[in-house]
PDB file of C-alpha atoms in Angstrom:
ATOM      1  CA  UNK A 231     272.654 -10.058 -56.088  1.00 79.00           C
ATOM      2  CA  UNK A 232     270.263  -8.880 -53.410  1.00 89.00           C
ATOM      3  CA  UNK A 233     270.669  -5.606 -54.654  1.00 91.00           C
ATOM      4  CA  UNK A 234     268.814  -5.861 -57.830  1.00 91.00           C
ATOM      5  CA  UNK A 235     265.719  -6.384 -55.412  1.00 92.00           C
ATOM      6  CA  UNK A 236     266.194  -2.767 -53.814  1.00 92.00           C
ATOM      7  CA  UNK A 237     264.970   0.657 -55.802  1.00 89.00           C
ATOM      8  CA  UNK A 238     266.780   3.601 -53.195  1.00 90.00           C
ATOM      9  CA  UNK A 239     266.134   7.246 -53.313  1.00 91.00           C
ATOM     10  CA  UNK A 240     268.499   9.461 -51.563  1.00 95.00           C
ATOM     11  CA  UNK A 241     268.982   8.547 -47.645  1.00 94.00           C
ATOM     12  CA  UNK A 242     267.117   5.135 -48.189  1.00 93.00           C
ATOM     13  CA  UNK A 243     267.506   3.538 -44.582  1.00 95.00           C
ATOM     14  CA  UNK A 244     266.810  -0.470 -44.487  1.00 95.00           C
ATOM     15  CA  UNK A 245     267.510  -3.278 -41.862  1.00 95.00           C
ATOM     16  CA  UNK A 246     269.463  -6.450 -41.904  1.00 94.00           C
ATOM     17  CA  UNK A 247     267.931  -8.782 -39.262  1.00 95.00           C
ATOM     18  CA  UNK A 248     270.951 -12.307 -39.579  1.00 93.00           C
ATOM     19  CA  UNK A 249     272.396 -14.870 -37.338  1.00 91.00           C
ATOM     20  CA  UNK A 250     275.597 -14.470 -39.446  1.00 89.00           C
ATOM     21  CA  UNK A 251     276.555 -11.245 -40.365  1.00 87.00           C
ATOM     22  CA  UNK A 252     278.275 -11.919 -44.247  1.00 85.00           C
ATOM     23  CA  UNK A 253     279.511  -9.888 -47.714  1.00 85.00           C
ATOM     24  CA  UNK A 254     275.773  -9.622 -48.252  1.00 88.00           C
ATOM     25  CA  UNK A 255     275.861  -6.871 -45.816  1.00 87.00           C
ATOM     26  CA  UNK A 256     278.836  -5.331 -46.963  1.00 86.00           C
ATOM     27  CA  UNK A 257     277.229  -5.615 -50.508  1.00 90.00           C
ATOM     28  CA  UNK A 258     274.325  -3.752 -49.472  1.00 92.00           C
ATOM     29  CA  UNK A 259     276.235  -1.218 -47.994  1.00 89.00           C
ATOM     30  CA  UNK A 260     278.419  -0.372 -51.093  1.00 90.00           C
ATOM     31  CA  UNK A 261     275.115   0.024 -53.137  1.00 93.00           C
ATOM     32  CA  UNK A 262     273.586   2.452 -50.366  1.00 93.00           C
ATOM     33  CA  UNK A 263     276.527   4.387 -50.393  1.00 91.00           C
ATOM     34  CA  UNK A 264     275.847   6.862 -53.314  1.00 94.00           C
ATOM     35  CA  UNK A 265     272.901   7.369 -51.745  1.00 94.00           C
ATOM     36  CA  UNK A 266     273.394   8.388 -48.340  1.00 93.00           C
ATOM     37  CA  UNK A 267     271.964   5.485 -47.190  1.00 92.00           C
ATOM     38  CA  UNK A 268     272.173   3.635 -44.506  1.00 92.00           C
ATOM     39  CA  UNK A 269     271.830   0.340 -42.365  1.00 92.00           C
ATOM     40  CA  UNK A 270     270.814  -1.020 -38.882  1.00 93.00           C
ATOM     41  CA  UNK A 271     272.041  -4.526 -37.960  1.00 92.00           C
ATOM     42  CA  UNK A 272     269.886  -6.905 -35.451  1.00 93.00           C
ATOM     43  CA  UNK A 273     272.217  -9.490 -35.233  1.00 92.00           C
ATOM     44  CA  UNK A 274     270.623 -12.768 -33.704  1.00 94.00           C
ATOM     45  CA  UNK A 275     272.973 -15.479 -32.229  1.00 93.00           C
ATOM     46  CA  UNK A 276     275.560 -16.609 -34.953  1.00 85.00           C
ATOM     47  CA  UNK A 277     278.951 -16.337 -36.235  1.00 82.00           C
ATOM     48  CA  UNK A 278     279.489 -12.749 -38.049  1.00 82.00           C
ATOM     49  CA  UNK A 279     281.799 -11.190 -39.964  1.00 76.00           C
ATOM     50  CA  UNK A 280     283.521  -7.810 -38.881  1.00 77.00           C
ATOM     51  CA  UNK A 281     282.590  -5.115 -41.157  1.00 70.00           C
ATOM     52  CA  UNK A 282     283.494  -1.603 -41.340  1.00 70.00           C
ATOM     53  CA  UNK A 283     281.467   0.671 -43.161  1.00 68.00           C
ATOM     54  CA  UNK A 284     280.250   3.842 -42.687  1.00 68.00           C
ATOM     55  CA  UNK A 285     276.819   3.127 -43.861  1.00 74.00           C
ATOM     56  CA  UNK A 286     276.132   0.732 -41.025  1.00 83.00           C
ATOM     57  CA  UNK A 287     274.054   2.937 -38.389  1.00 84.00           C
ATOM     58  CA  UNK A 288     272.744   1.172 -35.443  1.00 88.00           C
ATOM     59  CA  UNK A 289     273.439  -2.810 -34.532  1.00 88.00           C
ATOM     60  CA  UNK A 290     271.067  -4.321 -32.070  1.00 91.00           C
ATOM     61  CA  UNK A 291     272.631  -7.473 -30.558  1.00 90.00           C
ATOM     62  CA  UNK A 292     269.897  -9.662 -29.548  1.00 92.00           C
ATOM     63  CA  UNK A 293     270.294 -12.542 -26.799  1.00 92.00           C
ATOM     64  CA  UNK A 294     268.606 -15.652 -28.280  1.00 94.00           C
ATOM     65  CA  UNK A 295     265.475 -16.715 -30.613  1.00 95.00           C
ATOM     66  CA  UNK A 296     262.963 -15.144 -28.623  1.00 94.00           C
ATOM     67  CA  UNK A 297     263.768 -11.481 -29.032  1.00 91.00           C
ATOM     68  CA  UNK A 298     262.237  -9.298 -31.684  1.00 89.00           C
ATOM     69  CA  UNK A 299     264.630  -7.372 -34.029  1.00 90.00           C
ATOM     70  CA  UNK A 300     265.389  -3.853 -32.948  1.00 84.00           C
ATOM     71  CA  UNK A 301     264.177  -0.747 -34.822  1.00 84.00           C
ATOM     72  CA  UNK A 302     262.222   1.774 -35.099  1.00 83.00           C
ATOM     73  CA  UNK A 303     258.417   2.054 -35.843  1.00 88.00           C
ATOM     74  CA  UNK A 304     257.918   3.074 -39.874  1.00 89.00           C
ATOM     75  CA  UNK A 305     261.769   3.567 -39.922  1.00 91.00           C
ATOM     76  CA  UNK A 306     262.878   1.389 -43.109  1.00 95.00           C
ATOM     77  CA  UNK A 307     262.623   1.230 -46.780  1.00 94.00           C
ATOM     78  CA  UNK A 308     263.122  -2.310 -46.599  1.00 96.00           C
ATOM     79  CA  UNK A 309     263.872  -5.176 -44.042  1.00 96.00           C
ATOM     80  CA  UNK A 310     265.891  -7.932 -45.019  1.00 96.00           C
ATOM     81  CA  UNK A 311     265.759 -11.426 -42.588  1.00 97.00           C
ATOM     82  CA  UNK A 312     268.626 -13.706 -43.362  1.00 95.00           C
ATOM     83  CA  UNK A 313     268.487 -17.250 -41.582  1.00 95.00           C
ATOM     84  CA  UNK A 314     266.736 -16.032 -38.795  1.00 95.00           C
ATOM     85  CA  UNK A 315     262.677 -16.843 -39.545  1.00 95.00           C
ATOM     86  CA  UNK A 316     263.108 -20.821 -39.507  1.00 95.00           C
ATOM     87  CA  UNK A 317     264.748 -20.652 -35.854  1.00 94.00           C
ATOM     88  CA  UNK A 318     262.513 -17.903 -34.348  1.00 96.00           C
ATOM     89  CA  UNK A 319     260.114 -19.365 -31.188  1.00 95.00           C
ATOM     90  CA  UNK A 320     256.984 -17.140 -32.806  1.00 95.00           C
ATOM     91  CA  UNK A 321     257.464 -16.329 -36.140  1.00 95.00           C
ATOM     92  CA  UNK A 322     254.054 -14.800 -36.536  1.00 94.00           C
ATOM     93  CA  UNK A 323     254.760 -12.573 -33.944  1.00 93.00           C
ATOM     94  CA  UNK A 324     258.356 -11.381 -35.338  1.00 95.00           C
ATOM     95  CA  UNK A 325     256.458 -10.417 -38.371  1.00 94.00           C
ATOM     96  CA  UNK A 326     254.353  -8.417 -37.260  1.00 91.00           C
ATOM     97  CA  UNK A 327     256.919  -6.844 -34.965  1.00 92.00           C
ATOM     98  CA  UNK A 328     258.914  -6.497 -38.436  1.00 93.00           C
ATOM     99  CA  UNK A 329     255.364  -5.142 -40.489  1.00 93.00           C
ATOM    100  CA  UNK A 330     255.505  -1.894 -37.719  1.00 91.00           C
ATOM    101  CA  UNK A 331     258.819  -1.156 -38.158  1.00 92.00           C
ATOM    102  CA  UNK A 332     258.405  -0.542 -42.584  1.00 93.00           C
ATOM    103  CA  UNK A 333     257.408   2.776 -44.491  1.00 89.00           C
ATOM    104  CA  UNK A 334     254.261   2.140 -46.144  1.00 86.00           C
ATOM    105  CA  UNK A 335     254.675   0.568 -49.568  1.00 86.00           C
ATOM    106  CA  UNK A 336     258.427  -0.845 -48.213  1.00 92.00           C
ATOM    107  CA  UNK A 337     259.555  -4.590 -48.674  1.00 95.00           C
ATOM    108  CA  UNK A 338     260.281  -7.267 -46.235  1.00 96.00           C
ATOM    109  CA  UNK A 339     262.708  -9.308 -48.180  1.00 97.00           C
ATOM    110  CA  UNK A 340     263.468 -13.079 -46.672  1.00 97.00           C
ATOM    111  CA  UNK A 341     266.657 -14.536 -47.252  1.00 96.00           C
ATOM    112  CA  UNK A 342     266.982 -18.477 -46.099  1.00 96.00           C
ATOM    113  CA  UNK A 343     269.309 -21.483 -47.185  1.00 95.00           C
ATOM    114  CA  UNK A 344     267.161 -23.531 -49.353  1.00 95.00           C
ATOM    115  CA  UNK A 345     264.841 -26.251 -47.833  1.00 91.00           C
ATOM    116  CA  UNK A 346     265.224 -24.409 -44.262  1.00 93.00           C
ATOM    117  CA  UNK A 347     261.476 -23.474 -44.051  1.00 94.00           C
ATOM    118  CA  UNK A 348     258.818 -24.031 -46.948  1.00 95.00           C
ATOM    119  CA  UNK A 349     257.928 -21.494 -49.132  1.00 96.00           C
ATOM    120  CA  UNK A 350     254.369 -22.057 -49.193  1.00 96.00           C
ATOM    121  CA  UNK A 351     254.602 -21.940 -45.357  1.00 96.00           C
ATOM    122  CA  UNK A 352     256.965 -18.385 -44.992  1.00 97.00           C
ATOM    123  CA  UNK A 353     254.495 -17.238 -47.553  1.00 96.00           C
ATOM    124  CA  UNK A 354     251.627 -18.231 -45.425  1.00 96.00           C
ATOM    125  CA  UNK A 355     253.475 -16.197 -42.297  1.00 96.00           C
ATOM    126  CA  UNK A 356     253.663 -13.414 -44.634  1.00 95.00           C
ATOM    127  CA  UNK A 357     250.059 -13.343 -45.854  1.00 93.00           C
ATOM    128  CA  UNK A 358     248.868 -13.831 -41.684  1.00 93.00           C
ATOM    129  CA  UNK A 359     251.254 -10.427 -41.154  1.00 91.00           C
ATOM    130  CA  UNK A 360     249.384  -8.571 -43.576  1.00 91.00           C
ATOM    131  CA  UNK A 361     251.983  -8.267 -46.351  1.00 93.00           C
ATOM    132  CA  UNK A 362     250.963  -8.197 -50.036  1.00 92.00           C
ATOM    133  CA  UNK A 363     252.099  -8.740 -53.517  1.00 93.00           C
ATOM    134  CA  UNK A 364     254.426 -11.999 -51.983  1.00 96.00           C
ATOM    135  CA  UNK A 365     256.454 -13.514 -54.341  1.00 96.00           C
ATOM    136  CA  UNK A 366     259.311 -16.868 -54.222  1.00 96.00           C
ATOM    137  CA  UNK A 367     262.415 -15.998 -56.109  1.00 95.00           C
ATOM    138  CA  UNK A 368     264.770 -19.308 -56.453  1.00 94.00           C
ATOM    139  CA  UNK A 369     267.165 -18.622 -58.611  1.00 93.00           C
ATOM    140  CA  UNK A 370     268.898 -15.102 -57.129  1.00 92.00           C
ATOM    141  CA  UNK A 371     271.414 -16.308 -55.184  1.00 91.00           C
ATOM    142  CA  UNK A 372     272.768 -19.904 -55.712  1.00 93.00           C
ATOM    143  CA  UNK A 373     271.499 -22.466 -52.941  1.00 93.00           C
ATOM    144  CA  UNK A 374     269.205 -19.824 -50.922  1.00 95.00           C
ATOM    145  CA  UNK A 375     265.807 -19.316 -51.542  1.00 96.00           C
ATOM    146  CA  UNK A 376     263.919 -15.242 -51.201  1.00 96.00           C
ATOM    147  CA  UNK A 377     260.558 -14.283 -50.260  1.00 97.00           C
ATOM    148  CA  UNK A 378     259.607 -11.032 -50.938  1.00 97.00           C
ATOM    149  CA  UNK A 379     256.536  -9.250 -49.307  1.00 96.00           C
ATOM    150  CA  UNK A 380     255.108  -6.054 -49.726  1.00 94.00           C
ATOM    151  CA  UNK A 381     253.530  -3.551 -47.008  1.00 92.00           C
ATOM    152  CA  UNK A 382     250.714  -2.003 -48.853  1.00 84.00           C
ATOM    153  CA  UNK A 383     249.341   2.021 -47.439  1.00 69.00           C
ATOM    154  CA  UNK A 384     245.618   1.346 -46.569  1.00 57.00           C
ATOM    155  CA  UNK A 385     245.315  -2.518 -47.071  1.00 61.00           C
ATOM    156  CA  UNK A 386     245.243  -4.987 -44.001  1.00 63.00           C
ATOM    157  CA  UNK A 387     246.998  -3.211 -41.269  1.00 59.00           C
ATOM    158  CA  UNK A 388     248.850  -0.240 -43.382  1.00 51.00           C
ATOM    159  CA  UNK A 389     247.674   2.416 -42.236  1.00 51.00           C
TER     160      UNK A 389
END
């Protein structure tokens, strides 16, 4: 479960950036709830489910490959990309975009189908955008792989 990847404090507020909108979500949004969390949705092109939950906040509906996800600079606990890095025009540039928009010492957590990009190469994107402490995690959620990376307060562009 994604969730075991996730430490909230009360009002934790974290992204989903997909191209197909799943339970994940609604997962998430269950384990926010005690919380007072909540969620913002950039939904790239893609088939997605219709979920109600009162933990979903915002949902920016973005127009093709080439957009950045929406949100708000130093906003979010955490930022999780499902399916979308692999088919972005400038992935180096949606990183960064992505790096502005986390807390200091927050977590950009990539979700992708296995084999859809390499590892050592989303790791690579992550290290160029200035995230730390990156690590591959294969065996989380059967037939996708994760990439976790951290923003780190007063290391590369943290500040």
């Amino acid at each position: 479960m994604i969730t075991a990847l996730l430490h909230p404090t009360p009002h934790t507020k974290i992204m989903v950036v997909t191209s197909h909108l799943d339970s994940m979500a609604e997962e998430l949004a269950g384990f926010l709830s005690p919380y007072d969390g909540s969620i913002d949705l950039s939904l790239f092109p893609g088939e997605h489910q219709a979920l109600e939950h009162t933990t979903f906040h915002k949902v920016f509906s973005l127009k093709d490959y080439k957009s950045p996800a929406g949100g708000v600079p130093r906003d979010y606990a955490a930022v999780i990309v499902q399916d979308v890095l692999h088919l972005h025009e400038s992935p180096n540039k949606f990183l960064q975009l992505i790096y502005r928009t986390l807390l200091n010492a927050s977590e950009i957590i990539i979700v992708q189908k296995n084999g859809s990009m390499g590892i050592a190469e989303v790791e690579s994107l992550l290290d160029q955008g200035e995230f730390r402490a990156i690590n591959a995690i294969t065996d989380l959620i059967e037939g996708y792989e994760i990439i976790v990376g951290k923003k780190m307060h007063m290391w590369g562009a943290g500040l």
